[in-house]
Structure formats: structure tokens, C-alpha cells
Amino acid sequence: MTDPKDALALHTAMTRIRRFEERCVELYSAGDIRGFMHLCIGEEAVAVGVTAALGADDAVVSTYREHGHALARGIPMEALFAEMFGRTTGCSGGRGGSMHLFDAARRFYGGNAIVAGGIPLAVGLALADSYTARPQVTACLFGDGAFAEGEFHESLNLAALWGLPVVLCCENNRYAMGTSLARSHAQTDLALRAASYGVRSWAVDGMDAPAVRDAVRLAVDTARAGGGPCFLELRTYRFRAHSMYDADRYRERSEIAGWQEHDPLGALVADLDPDDVAAAEAAIAEEIDAAVAAAQAAPREPVADLTRHVLAER
Ligand SMILES: Cc1ncc(C[n+]2csc(CCOP(=O)(O)OP(=O)(O)O)c2C)c(N)n1
């Protein structure tokens, strides 16, 4: 059993992510948010568990399913909503939108639309840290679809060869967009495959926030102590479709319902005082209302500025 205070903190952090995304769905349906949007509902334990195991100076490299990672890393909700609305107060100046959240001050290096695209970036950050003998670790989050990309395998090989301080966190939700892992990979044990590169690898219940945090802590401690990279297969499930445009016809409803019985929010609730949960929900609702109002009132970029940041400014 998790300590009740700890369980409440984890539960509140996951609830905050879920309510944030539920509001994003409403805003998207109303046409206030545009472009592509990928939700992490069902996968909140990964976001909260991974970030809770990192220090403020460690780096995070994320994927296009990154709202939860960004919130859990401490990017203010208002800056995230503003980014969704394309406002200048957004964390990427309103130019990135849902898929390109970025915050250098919090060492949050995106938000990357390219499958596996963040992995060489993470290995590069870890190489820089190792080269200059800094004690930081880089955590990289990506989906199981990354296993189909050459850059994943090249990056893993170099990270192992050079003993780099990087923790590779694979959110294995069993599907790469609409294709199940079993239809495209002969070996679906991802931890086993990563281990073949000489990287310490293990599988974790990705619906269990304390278990994710404990496993990532062990991996981070190993990497920081000079033990080289670690790979974690975080076995999870997204309750929603791949993106807002996906009709989700590739999964049985019964499969989704089965995973919803292991909802990461529900897993902790038994240890909690219902009054504490209700108070946290009320505070989150207030935070969301205020953040949306402030973000919607924020300015858009003037047309005259549109060519800024295209080339480096001197
Ligand atoms: C290099 C590259 N190839 C193809 C795509 C198109 N694409 C977008 S998402 C996706 C599947 C990704 O799988 P995974 O990361 O496991 O995603 P999830 O199950 O969370 O949707 C693909 C092939 C892309 N974005 N980048």
C-alpha cells in the first residue's frame, strides 16, 4: 500500500492531467483549438511517475502525446492552454500548439511530431552531460511505435556503447496509431529487445504510478552513478483514440473496457479520504477555469512578427 499522503499527491497530479485534457476536448470540439491533438487519458501514471523521479536539473524529451508530461514537469497550465490557442504567452510562443510544447527553463525539450525523433535528441543531451561531466540525467518518453524506426535502434546502440546517462521510457500502449504491436513486430517483448543492446531493461506496470516512479528512480540513480543507459517498458493503455481525427475502429470495445478497470486514478483511490479527493477536484476545476480565461484573453502574435524566429536573430 502507498502512504496516503503520497497516494493523494500522485492521484491529484494525475487528475489534473485528465481534467486538463477533458477540457481540451471540449475546446477542440468547439473549434477553439485546432491542428492535431493527441490525448494521454489512461496513461497519466507514466507522466506523473516518470517526472516525479527526476531532479529539476534533469532533462525531459517528450513525444507528440505530451500534455501530461508537460503538466507533470511543472509547465504552468496557463502557458499550456495559451499554447493550444496559439497565443504569444504560450510556452512555445503560440507557434507549437499541442504537439510542440517546449520549456527550456524547465529543461523540457519538446513535444516532437516525428515518431522516435526525440530519442537522438535525448542521447545528444546525455552525451553533452557526459562529455562535460555534469551530473544530469535525460529522460526520454516515446511510444512503442518507436521500435519500428531505425533512429531508435541507432540511438540505443550509441547510448550503450558510450555509457550515456539517459533513461529511455517507452509508453507501450500496444498500438502504433491504428496498428497493434502484434501485427507489426515478431517479438513484442520490448524490454527483451532493448536488453539485446546491452542496456539494462525491465518492464513495469504503467498503470501504477508508484511502481513507475520507483522503477524510474532506480534507472535514474543507475544512470547518474555512471551505470549507463536504462530502458523501461511501461505497459499502459490509452483510453482514447490515437488523435482527435482517429475513428478508433481497430480495437474491440471490450478490450478498452478491460483496461479501464485498471484506471491509474482508480488504482489509488481506495487509500484516499473522499473529502480530500473532492477538495483536489474543486481546486483543479478552479485552476482550469482561470487558466482558460487568461489564455483566451492573451494576445495573438502580430502579423508583422510572423517571420521572426525563422532564422536565428543576432
Ligand atoms: C517518422 C514518422 N513516420 C510516421 C509518422 C506517422 N505516425 C504518426 S503517429 C504514428 C504511430 C506512432 O506509434 P506510437 O508512438 O506507439 O503511438 P500511439 O500508440 O501512442 O498512438 C505514426 C506512424 C510520423 N509521425 N513520423
Tab-separated table of C-alpha atoms and ligand atoms in Angstrom:
chain	number	residue	atom	x	y	z
A	1	MET	CA	0.000	0.000	0.000
A	2	THR	CA	1.178	3.524	-0.796
A	3	ASP	CA	1.428	6.063	2.032
A	4	PRO	CA	-1.908	8.041	1.978
A	5	LYS	CA	-0.236	11.464	1.610
A	6	ASP	CA	1.876	10.166	-1.239
A	7	ALA	CA	-1.146	8.496	-2.851
A	8	LEU	CA	-3.131	11.750	-2.651
A	9	ALA	CA	-0.305	13.737	-4.280
A	10	LEU	CA	0.010	11.235	-7.125
A	11	HIS	CA	-3.763	10.977	-7.555
A	12	THR	CA	-4.145	14.768	-7.625
A	13	ALA	CA	-1.355	15.146	-10.203
A	14	MET	CA	-2.994	12.527	-12.449
A	15	THR	CA	-6.472	14.031	-12.010
A	16	ARG	CA	-5.095	17.427	-13.005
A	17	ILE	CA	-3.814	15.943	-16.275
A	18	ARG	CA	-7.082	14.138	-17.005
A	19	ARG	CA	-9.278	17.185	-16.338
A	20	PHE	CA	-6.921	19.359	-18.393
A	21	GLU	CA	-7.295	17.029	-21.365
A	22	GLU	CA	-11.050	16.700	-20.937
A	23	ARG	CA	-11.276	20.495	-21.181
A	24	CYS	CA	-9.019	20.374	-24.245
A	25	VAL	CA	-11.524	18.012	-25.890
A	26	GLU	CA	-14.358	20.484	-25.228
A	27	LEU	CA	-12.326	23.382	-26.617
A	28	TYR	CA	-11.253	21.340	-29.628
A	29	SER	CA	-14.839	20.298	-30.389
A	30	ALA	CA	-15.878	23.955	-30.192
A	31	GLY	CA	-13.164	24.860	-32.726
A	32	ASP	CA	-11.156	26.934	-30.227
A	33	ILE	CA	-8.141	24.588	-30.503
A	34	ARG	CA	-7.048	23.437	-33.943
A	35	GLY	CA	-4.453	21.233	-35.561
A	36	PHE	CA	-3.564	17.752	-34.382
A	37	MET	CA	-4.155	16.751	-30.800
A	38	HIS	CA	-3.182	13.510	-29.056
A	39	LEU	CA	-4.505	12.746	-25.596
A	40	CYS	CA	-2.827	10.716	-22.873
A	41	ILE	CA	-6.001	9.824	-20.953
A	42	GLY	CA	-5.330	6.406	-19.383
A	43	GLU	CA	-1.554	6.941	-19.436
A	44	GLU	CA	-1.327	9.526	-16.632
A	45	ALA	CA	0.640	7.221	-14.308
A	46	VAL	CA	3.552	7.320	-16.754
A	47	ALA	CA	3.651	11.139	-16.887
A	48	VAL	CA	3.439	11.514	-13.117
A	49	GLY	CA	5.693	8.577	-12.232
A	50	VAL	CA	8.497	9.489	-14.639
A	51	THR	CA	8.648	13.193	-13.773
A	52	ALA	CA	8.438	12.515	-10.015
A	53	ALA	CA	11.667	10.512	-10.249
A	54	LEU	CA	13.664	13.369	-11.838
A	55	GLY	CA	15.527	16.311	-10.361
A	56	ALA	CA	14.868	19.886	-11.514
A	57	ASP	CA	18.166	19.925	-13.452
A	58	ASP	CA	17.487	16.692	-15.304
A	59	ALA	CA	16.186	16.931	-18.861
A	60	VAL	CA	12.954	15.579	-20.345
A	61	VAL	CA	12.441	14.857	-24.031
A	62	SER	CA	8.888	14.042	-24.984
A	63	THR	CA	6.742	12.875	-27.834
A	64	TYR	CA	3.606	14.259	-29.539
A	65	ARG	CA	1.441	12.752	-26.737
A	66	GLU	CA	2.985	15.137	-24.253
A	67	HIS	CA	0.349	17.218	-22.438
A	68	GLY	CA	0.669	15.087	-19.308
A	69	HIS	CA	4.467	15.116	-19.373
A	70	ALA	CA	4.488	18.927	-19.671
A	71	LEU	CA	1.982	19.455	-16.860
A	72	ALA	CA	3.722	16.991	-14.555
A	73	ARG	CA	7.059	18.651	-15.292
A	74	GLY	CA	5.640	21.904	-13.910
A	75	ILE	CA	4.908	23.980	-17.006
A	76	PRO	CA	2.100	26.291	-15.820
A	77	MET	CA	-1.347	25.315	-17.052
A	78	GLU	CA	-1.992	28.813	-18.375
A	79	ALA	CA	1.105	28.631	-20.617
A	80	LEU	CA	-0.131	25.268	-21.944
A	81	PHE	CA	-3.650	26.467	-22.721
A	82	ALA	CA	-2.197	29.630	-24.302
A	83	GLU	CA	-0.032	27.421	-26.499
A	84	MET	CA	-3.096	25.426	-27.587
A	85	PHE	CA	-4.875	28.669	-28.507
A	86	GLY	CA	-1.821	29.965	-30.415
A	87	ARG	CA	-1.248	32.918	-28.075
A	88	THR	CA	2.071	34.663	-27.531
A	89	THR	CA	2.021	33.736	-23.823
A	90	GLY	CA	2.124	30.038	-24.751
A	91	CYS	CA	5.163	28.015	-23.690
A	92	SER	CA	6.335	27.925	-27.341
A	93	GLY	CA	5.130	31.468	-28.099
A	94	GLY	CA	1.941	30.079	-29.620
A	95	ARG	CA	3.790	28.604	-32.582
A	96	GLY	CA	3.947	25.000	-31.494
A	97	GLY	CA	0.436	24.055	-30.417
A	98	SER	CA	-0.457	20.747	-28.821
A	99	MET	CA	2.380	18.753	-30.411
A	100	HIS	CA	5.284	21.126	-29.752
A	101	LEU	CA	5.249	22.140	-26.114
A	102	PHE	CA	8.689	23.352	-25.033
A	103	ASP	CA	10.178	24.994	-21.958
A	104	ALA	CA	13.961	25.365	-21.852
A	105	ALA	CA	13.931	26.788	-18.301
A	106	ARG	CA	12.371	23.539	-17.043
A	107	ARG	CA	14.624	21.520	-19.347
A	108	PHE	CA	11.561	20.246	-21.206
A	109	TYR	CA	12.807	19.748	-24.755
A	110	GLY	CA	9.530	19.025	-26.559
A	111	GLY	CA	7.000	17.836	-27.931
A	112	ASN	CA	8.176	16.091	-31.149
A	113	ALA	CA	5.906	15.124	-34.062
A	114	ILE	CA	8.335	12.637	-35.583
A	115	VAL	CA	7.999	9.091	-34.278
A	116	ALA	CA	11.236	8.327	-32.338
A	117	GLY	CA	12.527	11.818	-33.244
A	118	GLY	CA	13.188	12.729	-29.616
A	119	ILE	CA	15.458	9.758	-28.955
A	120	PRO	CA	18.595	11.003	-30.770
A	121	LEU	CA	17.988	14.416	-29.155
A	122	ALA	CA	17.926	12.781	-25.720
A	123	VAL	CA	21.061	10.798	-26.463
A	124	GLY	CA	22.715	14.039	-27.635
A	125	LEU	CA	21.771	15.830	-24.411
A	126	ALA	CA	23.131	12.901	-22.401
A	127	LEU	CA	26.331	12.937	-24.478
A	128	ALA	CA	26.792	16.638	-23.701
A	129	ASP	CA	26.272	15.990	-19.978
A	130	SER	CA	28.667	13.072	-20.003
A	131	TYR	CA	31.286	14.979	-22.039
A	132	THR	CA	31.278	17.924	-19.658
A	133	ALA	CA	31.000	15.711	-16.530
A	134	ARG	CA	27.689	17.265	-15.431
A	135	PRO	CA	25.641	15.085	-13.064
A	136	GLN	CA	22.359	15.365	-15.011
A	137	VAL	CA	20.280	12.586	-16.472
A	138	THR	CA	17.979	12.840	-19.509
A	139	ALA	CA	14.647	11.014	-19.533
A	140	CYS	CA	13.136	10.329	-22.934
A	141	LEU	CA	9.472	9.372	-23.396
A	142	PHE	CA	8.221	7.751	-26.595
A	143	GLY	CA	5.616	5.262	-27.813
A	144	ASP	CA	6.034	1.621	-28.782
A	145	GLY	CA	5.821	2.779	-32.427
A	146	ALA	CA	9.437	3.951	-31.995
A	147	PHE	CA	10.605	0.330	-32.266
A	148	ALA	CA	9.807	0.458	-35.988
A	149	GLU	CA	12.235	3.349	-36.537
A	150	GLY	CA	15.923	2.993	-37.336
A	151	GLU	CA	16.870	6.008	-35.261
A	152	PHE	CA	15.586	4.267	-32.129
A	153	HIS	CA	17.966	1.341	-32.690
A	154	GLU	CA	20.903	3.547	-33.712
A	155	SER	CA	20.398	5.757	-30.650
A	156	LEU	CA	20.127	2.815	-28.269
A	157	ASN	CA	23.300	1.329	-29.672
A	158	LEU	CA	25.287	4.564	-29.246
A	159	ALA	CA	23.882	5.236	-25.772
A	160	ALA	CA	25.005	1.753	-24.685
A	161	LEU	CA	28.356	1.957	-26.462
A	162	TRP	CA	29.188	5.279	-24.823
A	163	GLY	CA	27.549	4.518	-21.444
A	164	LEU	CA	25.398	7.657	-21.559
A	165	PRO	CA	23.161	8.879	-18.693
A	166	VAL	CA	19.834	8.505	-20.474
A	167	VAL	CA	16.672	6.751	-19.280
A	168	LEU	CA	14.512	5.539	-22.153
A	169	CYS	CA	10.858	5.355	-21.123
A	170	CYS	CA	8.717	3.525	-23.653
A	171	GLU	CA	4.960	4.052	-23.199
A	172	ASN	CA	3.847	0.734	-24.557
A	173	ASN	CA	0.122	1.233	-25.149
A	174	ARG	CA	0.102	-1.730	-27.584
A	175	TYR	CA	-0.765	0.291	-30.680
A	176	ALA	CA	1.191	2.463	-33.073
A	177	MET	CA	-1.647	4.656	-34.251
A	178	GLY	CA	-4.082	2.011	-35.588
A	179	THR	CA	-1.716	-0.978	-35.792
A	180	SER	CA	-1.298	-3.331	-32.884
A	181	LEU	CA	2.225	-4.276	-31.864
A	182	ALA	CA	1.456	-7.932	-32.550
A	183	ARG	CA	0.607	-7.200	-36.195
A	184	SER	CA	3.885	-5.449	-36.939
A	185	HIS	CA	6.549	-6.928	-34.607
A	186	ALA	CA	7.674	-10.539	-34.453
A	187	GLN	CA	8.959	-10.057	-30.886
A	188	THR	CA	6.595	-7.978	-28.737
A	189	ASP	CA	8.612	-8.218	-25.507
A	190	LEU	CA	10.140	-4.737	-25.804
A	191	ALA	CA	12.305	-4.925	-22.685
A	192	LEU	CA	13.867	-8.107	-24.057
A	193	ARG	CA	14.640	-6.415	-27.375
A	194	ALA	CA	16.177	-3.344	-25.725
A	195	ALA	CA	18.290	-5.606	-23.486
A	196	SER	CA	19.875	-7.091	-26.606
A	197	TYR	CA	21.776	-3.802	-26.991
A	198	GLY	CA	23.435	-4.312	-23.634
A	199	VAL	CA	21.101	-1.818	-21.944
A	200	ARG	CA	19.632	-2.615	-18.512
A	201	SER	CA	15.950	-3.093	-19.314
A	202	TRP	CA	12.838	-4.016	-17.461
A	203	ALA	CA	9.051	-3.977	-17.819
A	204	VAL	CA	6.809	-2.129	-15.365
A	205	ASP	CA	3.046	-1.852	-14.806
A	206	GLY	CA	2.473	1.533	-16.447
A	207	MET	CA	-0.979	1.909	-14.848
A	208	ASP	CA	0.619	2.021	-11.370
A	209	ALA	CA	2.088	5.474	-10.632
A	210	PRO	CA	4.155	4.464	-7.548
A	211	ALA	CA	5.592	1.477	-9.441
A	212	VAL	CA	6.554	3.699	-12.400
A	213	ARG	CA	8.180	6.242	-10.102
A	214	ASP	CA	10.151	3.604	-8.193
A	215	ALA	CA	11.394	1.966	-11.381
A	216	VAL	CA	12.393	5.286	-12.961
A	217	ARG	CA	14.172	6.290	-9.730
A	218	LEU	CA	16.242	3.142	-9.894
A	219	ALA	CA	17.051	3.799	-13.557
A	220	VAL	CA	17.913	7.465	-12.901
A	221	ASP	CA	20.154	6.531	-9.953
A	222	THR	CA	21.900	3.932	-12.125
A	223	ALA	CA	22.440	6.388	-14.998
A	224	ARG	CA	23.599	9.179	-12.658
A	225	ALA	CA	26.096	6.879	-10.976
A	226	GLY	CA	27.738	6.165	-14.333
A	227	GLY	CA	25.951	2.867	-14.960
A	228	GLY	CA	24.953	3.857	-18.485
A	229	PRO	CA	21.506	3.919	-20.073
A	230	CYS	CA	18.404	2.087	-18.880
A	231	PHE	CA	15.280	1.132	-20.801
A	232	LEU	CA	11.856	0.851	-19.186
A	233	GLU	CA	8.895	-0.705	-20.925
A	234	LEU	CA	5.935	0.984	-19.213
A	235	ARG	CA	2.933	-1.191	-20.029
A	236	THR	CA	-0.054	1.090	-20.341
A	237	TYR	CA	-3.106	1.822	-22.483
A	238	ARG	CA	-4.713	4.892	-23.985
A	239	PHE	CA	-8.439	5.034	-23.339
A	240	ARG	CA	-8.924	7.406	-26.279
A	241	ALA	CA	-8.134	7.145	-29.952
A	242	HIS	CA	-4.690	7.895	-31.402
A	243	SER	CA	-5.705	11.511	-32.122
A	244	MET	CA	-8.843	13.614	-32.393
A	245	TYR	CA	-9.094	12.605	-36.067
A	246	ASP	CA	-8.967	8.857	-35.446
A	247	ALA	CA	-12.269	6.921	-35.584
A	248	ASP	CA	-10.707	4.198	-33.350
A	249	ARG	CA	-12.051	1.222	-35.322
A	250	TYR	CA	-9.088	-1.064	-34.711
A	251	ARG	CA	-9.831	-2.075	-31.098
A	252	GLU	CA	-12.620	-4.070	-29.501
A	253	ARG	CA	-14.755	-2.068	-27.043
A	254	SER	CA	-14.322	-4.939	-24.587
A	255	GLU	CA	-10.533	-4.513	-24.700
A	256	ILE	CA	-10.841	-0.818	-23.813
A	257	ALA	CA	-13.314	-1.608	-21.024
A	258	GLY	CA	-10.942	-4.239	-19.632
A	259	TRP	CA	-8.111	-1.728	-19.357
A	260	GLN	CA	-10.421	0.910	-17.856
A	261	GLU	CA	-10.826	-1.430	-14.913
A	262	HIS	CA	-7.129	-0.731	-14.249
A	263	ASP	CA	-7.540	3.048	-14.495
A	264	PRO	CA	-4.462	4.592	-12.819
A	265	LEU	CA	-6.715	7.062	-10.988
A	266	GLY	CA	-8.947	4.302	-9.632
A	267	ALA	CA	-5.955	2.270	-8.507
A	268	LEU	CA	-5.069	4.823	-5.814
A	269	VAL	CA	-8.494	5.999	-4.770
A	270	ALA	CA	-9.131	3.207	-2.229
A	271	ASP	CA	-6.360	4.605	0.005
A	272	LEU	CA	-7.783	8.141	-0.024
A	273	ASP	CA	-10.187	10.213	2.065
A	274	PRO	CA	-13.125	11.143	-0.263
A	275	ASP	CA	-13.162	14.697	1.163
A	276	ASP	CA	-9.514	15.160	0.136
A	277	VAL	CA	-10.302	13.911	-3.361
A	278	ALA	CA	-13.301	16.262	-3.660
A	279	ALA	CA	-11.214	19.226	-2.458
A	280	ALA	CA	-8.499	18.435	-5.019
A	281	GLU	CA	-11.117	18.166	-7.799
A	282	ALA	CA	-12.581	21.561	-6.848
A	283	ALA	CA	-9.158	23.224	-6.824
A	284	ILE	CA	-8.330	21.722	-10.233
A	285	ALA	CA	-11.652	22.911	-11.718
A	286	GLU	CA	-10.902	26.423	-10.492
A	287	GLU	CA	-7.345	26.306	-11.815
A	288	ILE	CA	-8.577	25.192	-15.248
A	289	ASP	CA	-11.280	27.892	-15.490
A	290	ALA	CA	-8.787	30.614	-14.568
A	291	ALA	CA	-6.100	29.293	-16.931
A	292	VAL	CA	-8.503	29.052	-19.896
A	293	ALA	CA	-9.842	32.573	-19.293
A	294	ALA	CA	-6.336	34.049	-19.039
A	295	ALA	CA	-5.096	32.167	-22.092
A	296	GLN	CA	-8.077	33.209	-24.221
A	297	ALA	CA	-7.580	36.842	-23.224
A	298	ALA	CA	-3.868	36.741	-24.172
A	299	PRO	CA	-2.699	38.374	-27.423
A	300	ARG	CA	-2.049	36.634	-30.731
A	301	GLU	CA	1.224	37.302	-32.484
A	302	PRO	CA	1.063	40.395	-34.710
A	303	VAL	CA	1.287	39.596	-38.435
A	304	ALA	CA	4.408	41.791	-38.659
A	305	ASP	CA	6.246	39.320	-36.366
A	306	LEU	CA	5.497	36.189	-38.345
A	307	THR	CA	8.951	35.943	-39.925
A	308	ARG	CA	10.674	36.226	-36.524
A	309	HIS	CA	12.387	33.060	-35.214
A	310	VAL	CA	12.594	31.647	-38.726
A	311	LEU	CA	16.312	32.459	-38.787
A	312	ALA	CA	18.459	32.981	-35.691
A	313	GLU	CA	18.456	36.597	-34.569
A	314	ARG	CA	21.701	38.402	-33.773
B	1	LIG	C1	8.960	9.158	-38.811
B	1	LIG	C2	7.460	9.127	-38.792
B	1	LIG	N1	6.807	8.178	-39.512
B	1	LIG	C3	5.457	8.127	-39.492
B	1	LIG	C4	4.735	9.044	-38.787
B	1	LIG	C5	3.201	8.951	-38.749
B	1	LIG	N2	2.791	8.470	-37.426
B	1	LIG	C6	2.284	9.299	-36.524
B	1	LIG	S1	1.970	8.525	-35.076
B	1	LIG	C7	2.485	7.028	-35.667
B	1	LIG	C8	2.467	5.787	-34.783
B	1	LIG	C9	3.216	6.037	-33.532
B	1	LIG	O1	3.129	4.981	-32.632
B	1	LIG	P1	3.191	5.228	-31.073
B	1	LIG	O2	4.253	6.207	-30.781
B	1	LIG	O3	3.257	3.918	-30.399
B	1	LIG	O4	1.812	5.985	-30.856
B	1	LIG	P2	0.455	5.795	-30.073
B	1	LIG	O5	0.134	4.374	-29.923
B	1	LIG	O6	0.604	6.449	-28.752
B	1	LIG	O7	-0.574	6.498	-30.909
B	1	LIG	C10	2.915	7.158	-36.964
B	1	LIG	C11	3.442	6.032	-37.768
B	1	LIG	C12	5.440	10.031	-38.068
B	1	LIG	N3	4.810	10.950	-37.319
B	1	LIG	N4	6.797	10.052	-38.061
